[in-house]
PDB file of C-alpha atoms in Angstrom:
ATOM      1  CA  MET A   8      -0.013   0.013  -0.014  1.00 34.00           C
ATOM      2  CA  ALA A   9       2.747   2.410   0.866  1.00 38.00           C
ATOM      3  CA  PHE A  10       4.484   1.602  -2.490  1.00 37.00           C
ATOM      4  CA  SER A  11       1.217   2.507  -4.475  1.00 36.00           C
ATOM      5  CA  TRP A  12       0.867   5.793  -2.507  1.00 37.00           C
ATOM      6  CA  CYS A  13       4.564   6.748  -3.294  1.00 39.00           C
ATOM      7  CA  SER A  14       3.987   6.069  -7.083  1.00 38.00           C
ATOM      8  CA  PHE A  15       0.773   7.981  -6.935  1.00 43.00           C
ATOM      9  CA  ALA A  16       2.400  10.949  -5.279  1.00 49.00           C
ATOM     10  CA  ALA A  17       5.238  10.862  -7.869  1.00 53.00           C
ATOM     11  CA  ASP A  18       2.771  11.027 -10.658  1.00 75.00           C
ATOM     12  CA  SER A  19       0.862  13.969  -9.172  1.00 90.00           C
ATOM     13  CA  TYR A  20       1.642  17.393 -10.367  1.00 95.00           C
ATOM     14  CA  ASN A  21       0.269  20.931 -10.295  1.00 97.00           C
ATOM     15  CA  ILE A  22      -0.208  23.506 -13.239  1.00 98.00           C
ATOM     16  CA  TYR A  23      -0.894  26.963 -11.891  1.00 98.00           C
ATOM     17  CA  LEU A  24      -2.581  29.375 -14.213  1.00 98.00           C
ATOM     18  CA  VAL A  25      -2.988  33.033 -13.930  1.00 98.00           C
ATOM     19  CA  ARG A  26      -4.083  35.928 -16.026  1.00 97.00           C
ATOM     20  CA  HIS A  27      -1.300  38.755 -16.196  1.00 97.00           C
ATOM     21  CA  ALA A  28      -1.722  41.312 -13.518  1.00 96.00           C
ATOM     22  CA  GLU A  29      -3.164  44.773 -13.806  1.00 96.00           C
ATOM     23  CA  LYS A  30      -1.864  46.596 -16.959  1.00 95.00           C
ATOM     24  CA  LEU A  31      -1.512  50.169 -18.131  1.00 95.00           C
ATOM     25  CA  ALA A  32      -4.098  51.097 -20.782  1.00 90.00           C
ATOM     26  CA  ASP A  33      -1.571  53.032 -22.885  1.00 85.00           C
ATOM     27  CA  SER A  34      -0.600  50.888 -25.698  1.00 90.00           C
ATOM     28  CA  LYS A  35      -1.314  47.651 -27.618  1.00 91.00           C
ATOM     29  CA  ASN A  36       1.555  45.979 -25.559  1.00 95.00           C
ATOM     30  CA  PRO A  37       1.297  47.670 -22.254  1.00 96.00           C
ATOM     31  CA  SER A  38       3.386  47.112 -19.236  1.00 97.00           C
ATOM     32  CA  LEU A  39       2.091  46.558 -15.611  1.00 97.00           C
ATOM     33  CA  THR A  40       0.712  49.389 -13.237  1.00 96.00           C
ATOM     34  CA  ALA A  41       2.507  49.767  -9.971  1.00 96.00           C
ATOM     35  CA  CYS A  42      -0.404  47.580  -8.536  1.00 95.00           C
ATOM     36  CA  GLY A  43       0.103  44.929 -11.248  1.00 96.00           C
ATOM     37  CA  LYS A  44       3.844  44.769 -10.260  1.00 96.00           C
ATOM     38  CA  GLU A  45       2.840  44.359  -6.568  1.00 96.00           C
ATOM     39  CA  ARG A  46       0.442  41.511  -7.602  1.00 96.00           C
ATOM     40  CA  ALA A  47       3.288  39.738  -9.627  1.00 97.00           C
ATOM     41  CA  GLU A  48       5.405  39.983  -6.593  1.00 96.00           C
ATOM     42  CA  GLN A  49       2.581  38.527  -4.540  1.00 95.00           C
ATOM     43  CA  LEU A  50       2.235  35.644  -6.966  1.00 97.00           C
ATOM     44  CA  ALA A  51       5.815  34.817  -6.661  1.00 97.00           C
ATOM     45  CA  SER A  52       5.531  34.818  -2.715  1.00 95.00           C
ATOM     46  CA  LEU A  53       2.410  32.589  -2.988  1.00 95.00           C
ATOM     47  CA  LEU A  54       4.123  30.115  -5.331  1.00 97.00           C
ATOM     48  CA  SER A  55       7.676  30.300  -3.732  1.00 97.00           C
ATOM     49  CA  LYS A  56       7.308  26.760  -2.054  1.00 96.00           C
ATOM     50  CA  ALA A  57       5.098  25.125  -4.853  1.00 97.00           C
ATOM     51  CA  GLY A  58       8.147  23.406  -6.461  1.00 97.00           C
ATOM     52  CA  ILE A  59       7.787  25.122  -9.681  1.00 98.00           C
ATOM     53  CA  SER A  60      10.084  23.812 -12.439  1.00 97.00           C
ATOM     54  CA  ALA A  61       8.817  25.667 -15.519  1.00 98.00           C
ATOM     55  CA  ILE A  62       7.311  29.040 -16.132  1.00 98.00           C
ATOM     56  CA  TYR A  63       5.507  29.790 -19.313  1.00 98.00           C
ATOM     57  CA  SER A  64       4.117  33.223 -20.563  1.00 98.00           C
ATOM     58  CA  THR A  65       2.898  34.638 -23.783  1.00 98.00           C
ATOM     59  CA  SER A  66       5.399  37.103 -25.205  1.00 97.00           C
ATOM     60  CA  TYR A  67       3.431  40.134 -24.231  1.00 97.00           C
ATOM     61  CA  GLN A  68       5.200  42.591 -21.931  1.00 97.00           C
ATOM     62  CA  ARG A  69       2.322  42.412 -19.343  1.00 98.00           C
ATOM     63  CA  THR A  70       2.543  38.546 -19.067  1.00 98.00           C
ATOM     64  CA  MET A  71       6.263  38.452 -19.045  1.00 98.00           C
ATOM     65  CA  GLN A  72       6.399  41.207 -16.350  1.00 98.00           C
ATOM     66  CA  THR A  73       3.790  38.991 -14.252  1.00 98.00           C
ATOM     67  CA  ALA A  74       6.015  35.822 -14.450  1.00 98.00           C
ATOM     68  CA  THR A  75       9.306  37.628 -13.965  1.00 98.00           C
ATOM     69  CA  PRO A  76       9.441  37.932 -10.119  1.00 98.00           C
ATOM     70  CA  LEU A  77       8.816  34.285  -9.666  1.00 98.00           C
ATOM     71  CA  ALA A  78      11.320  33.377 -12.511  1.00 98.00           C
ATOM     72  CA  LYS A  79      13.982  35.562 -10.763  1.00 98.00           C
ATOM     73  CA  GLN A  80      13.222  34.192  -7.294  1.00 97.00           C
ATOM     74  CA  GLN A  81      13.548  30.585  -8.712  1.00 97.00           C
ATOM     75  CA  LYS A  82      16.372  31.412 -10.965  1.00 98.00           C
ATOM     76  CA  MET A  83      14.779  30.052 -14.171  1.00 97.00           C
ATOM     77  CA  SER A  84      13.988  31.241 -17.585  1.00 98.00           C
ATOM     78  CA  ILE A  85      10.505  32.008 -18.803  1.00 98.00           C
ATOM     79  CA  LYS A  86       9.280  29.906 -21.763  1.00 98.00           C
ATOM     80  CA  ASN A  87       7.109  31.661 -24.437  1.00 98.00           C
ATOM     81  CA  TYR A  88       3.974  29.862 -25.755  1.00 98.00           C
ATOM     82  CA  ASN A  89       1.562  30.949 -28.497  1.00 97.00           C
ATOM     83  CA  PRO A  90      -1.951  31.577 -27.099  1.00 96.00           C
ATOM     84  CA  ARG A  91      -3.454  30.799 -30.484  1.00 96.00           C
ATOM     85  CA  HIS A  92      -2.612  27.173 -30.145  1.00 97.00           C
ATOM     86  CA  LEU A  93      -3.964  26.360 -26.699  1.00 98.00           C
ATOM     87  CA  GLU A  94      -5.003  22.800 -27.551  1.00 97.00           C
ATOM     88  CA  GLN A  95      -1.603  21.837 -28.438  1.00 97.00           C
ATOM     89  CA  PHE A  96      -0.143  23.682 -25.623  1.00 98.00           C
ATOM     90  CA  SER A  97      -2.367  21.922 -23.035  1.00 97.00           C
ATOM     91  CA  LEU A  98      -1.346  18.547 -24.300  1.00 95.00           C
ATOM     92  CA  GLN A  99       2.356  19.638 -24.010  1.00 96.00           C
ATOM     93  CA  LEU A 100       1.723  20.677 -20.430  1.00 96.00           C
ATOM     94  CA  MET A 101       0.066  17.406 -19.477  1.00 92.00           C
ATOM     95  CA  GLN A 102       2.946  15.320 -21.009  1.00 91.00           C
ATOM     96  CA  LYS A 103       5.686  17.204 -18.983  1.00 92.00           C
ATOM     97  CA  LYS A 104       4.154  16.009 -15.641  1.00 91.00           C
ATOM     98  CA  GLU A 105       5.779  18.786 -13.632  1.00 95.00           C
ATOM     99  CA  ASN A 106       4.747  21.680 -11.479  1.00 97.00           C
ATOM    100  CA  MET A 107       4.399  24.696 -13.653  1.00 98.00           C
ATOM    101  CA  LEU A 108       3.049  28.265 -13.848  1.00 98.00           C
ATOM    102  CA  VAL A 109       1.310  29.468 -16.973  1.00 98.00           C
ATOM    103  CA  VAL A 110       0.642  33.320 -17.317  1.00 98.00           C
ATOM    104  CA  GLY A 111      -1.987  34.211 -20.038  1.00 98.00           C
ATOM    105  CA  HIS A 112      -4.760  36.534 -20.690  1.00 97.00           C
ATOM    106  CA  SER A 113      -8.276  37.115 -19.652  1.00 96.00           C
ATOM    107  CA  ASN A 114      -9.677  35.173 -22.718  1.00 95.00           C
ATOM    108  CA  THR A 115      -7.043  32.404 -22.981  1.00 97.00           C
ATOM    109  CA  THR A 116      -6.372  31.474 -19.210  1.00 98.00           C
ATOM    110  CA  PRO A 117     -10.098  30.146 -18.701  1.00 98.00           C
ATOM    111  CA  MET A 118      -9.905  28.335 -22.094  1.00 98.00           C
ATOM    112  CA  LEU A 119      -6.669  26.603 -21.196  1.00 98.00           C
ATOM    113  CA  VAL A 120      -8.100  25.621 -17.719  1.00 98.00           C
ATOM    114  CA  GLU A 121     -11.171  24.102 -19.408  1.00 97.00           C
ATOM    115  CA  LEU A 122      -8.710  22.127 -21.798  1.00 97.00           C
ATOM    116  CA  LEU A 123      -6.745  20.751 -18.930  1.00 97.00           C
ATOM    117  CA  THR A 124      -9.650  19.931 -16.573  1.00 96.00           C
ATOM    118  CA  LYS A 125     -12.773  19.283 -19.071  1.00 95.00           C
ATOM    119  CA  GLN A 126     -14.595  21.445 -16.735  1.00 95.00           C
ATOM    120  CA  LYS A 127     -16.519  24.683 -17.519  1.00 96.00           C
ATOM    121  CA  VAL A 128     -14.849  27.731 -16.100  1.00 96.00           C
ATOM    122  CA  ALA A 129     -16.438  31.203 -15.857  1.00 96.00           C
ATOM    123  CA  PRO A 130     -15.033  33.807 -18.246  1.00 96.00           C
ATOM    124  CA  LEU A 131     -12.775  36.614 -16.813  1.00 96.00           C
ATOM    125  CA  THR A 132     -13.756  40.149 -17.227  1.00 94.00           C
ATOM    126  CA  GLU A 133     -11.513  43.079 -17.916  1.00 90.00           C
ATOM    127  CA  HIS A 134     -11.337  43.642 -14.255  1.00 90.00           C
ATOM    128  CA  ASP A 135     -10.620  40.129 -12.879  1.00 94.00           C
ATOM    129  CA  TYR A 136      -6.955  39.978 -11.956  1.00 94.00           C
ATOM    130  CA  GLN A 137      -7.084  38.158  -8.588  1.00 94.00           C
ATOM    131  CA  TYR A 138      -7.681  34.477  -9.735  1.00 96.00           C
ATOM    132  CA  LEU A 139      -5.165  31.883  -9.443  1.00 97.00           C
ATOM    133  CA  TYR A 140      -6.124  28.510 -10.831  1.00 98.00           C
ATOM    134  CA  GLN A 141      -4.536  25.241  -9.588  1.00 98.00           C
ATOM    135  CA  VAL A 142      -5.028  22.291 -11.697  1.00 97.00           C
ATOM    136  CA  GLN A 143      -3.795  19.159  -9.805  1.00 96.00           C
ATOM    137  CA  LEU A 144      -3.323  16.301 -12.276  1.00 94.00           C
ATOM    138  CA  ASN A 145      -2.781  12.569 -11.236  1.00 88.00           C
ATOM    139  CA  ASP A 146      -3.623   9.371 -13.194  1.00 77.00           C
ATOM    140  CA  GLU A 147      -5.431  11.399 -15.836  1.00 69.00           C
ATOM    141  CA  GLN A 148      -7.648  13.062 -13.282  1.00 88.00           C
ATOM    142  CA  ALA A 149      -7.723  16.850 -12.922  1.00 93.00           C
ATOM    143  CA  ILE A 150      -8.695  18.497  -9.661  1.00 95.00           C
ATOM    144  CA  LEU A 151      -9.487  22.354 -10.039  1.00 97.00           C
ATOM    145  CA  THR A 152      -9.070  24.730  -7.278  1.00 96.00           C
ATOM    146  CA  ILE A 153      -9.704  28.423  -7.754  1.00 96.00           C
ATOM    147  CA  PHE A 154      -7.958  30.807  -5.401  1.00 95.00           C
ATOM    148  CA  GLN A 155      -8.158  34.504  -5.046  1.00 93.00           C
ATOM    149  CA  GLN A 156      -5.063  36.660  -4.397  1.00 88.00           C
ATOM    150  CA  PRO A 157      -5.586  38.789  -1.315  1.00 81.00           C
ATOM    151  CA  LEU A 158      -4.303  42.033  -2.973  1.00 76.00           C
ATOM    152  CA  SER A 159      -6.870  44.611  -3.485  1.00 71.00           C
ATOM    153  CA  CYS A 160      -5.834  47.788  -5.452  1.00 71.00           C
ATOM    154  CA  LYS A 161      -7.914  50.904  -5.681  1.00 63.00           C
ATOM    155  CA  SER A 162      -6.025  52.667  -8.417  1.00 51.00           C
ATOM    156  CA  SER A 163      -4.782  51.082 -11.707  1.00 44.00           C
TER     157      SER A 163
END
């Protein structure tokens, strides 16, 4: 029995998914606001002990800036993915079987969570920055937990 538990635990991994933090409304490829930078730091703190071994982000400035504090803390590089190919990307993530962070957008993050879990997920609005999705995968089963980051900013 202990042996099967150990092998079960070894096959269990978590994919954390988050939409980029608060962004400036000044361009097509905006950077983060002061609040967004604070949220990115908070995310790094929240995931500091999660055993993250890979960090993925789209190539946009706001997603890269959201992923950067954790990447610096864990001394790892950020790998870019194409948000237009989410089905392929979801299969790639599941094949890796490691703890990962994926930073995306309000329209792509819920879609990717749905692909990984086969569960319907509520869409994100332009003002939803606080959600952190944890998809725990083991033996082809996906367990979804949705967290809310405690940071609440009054200004953009």
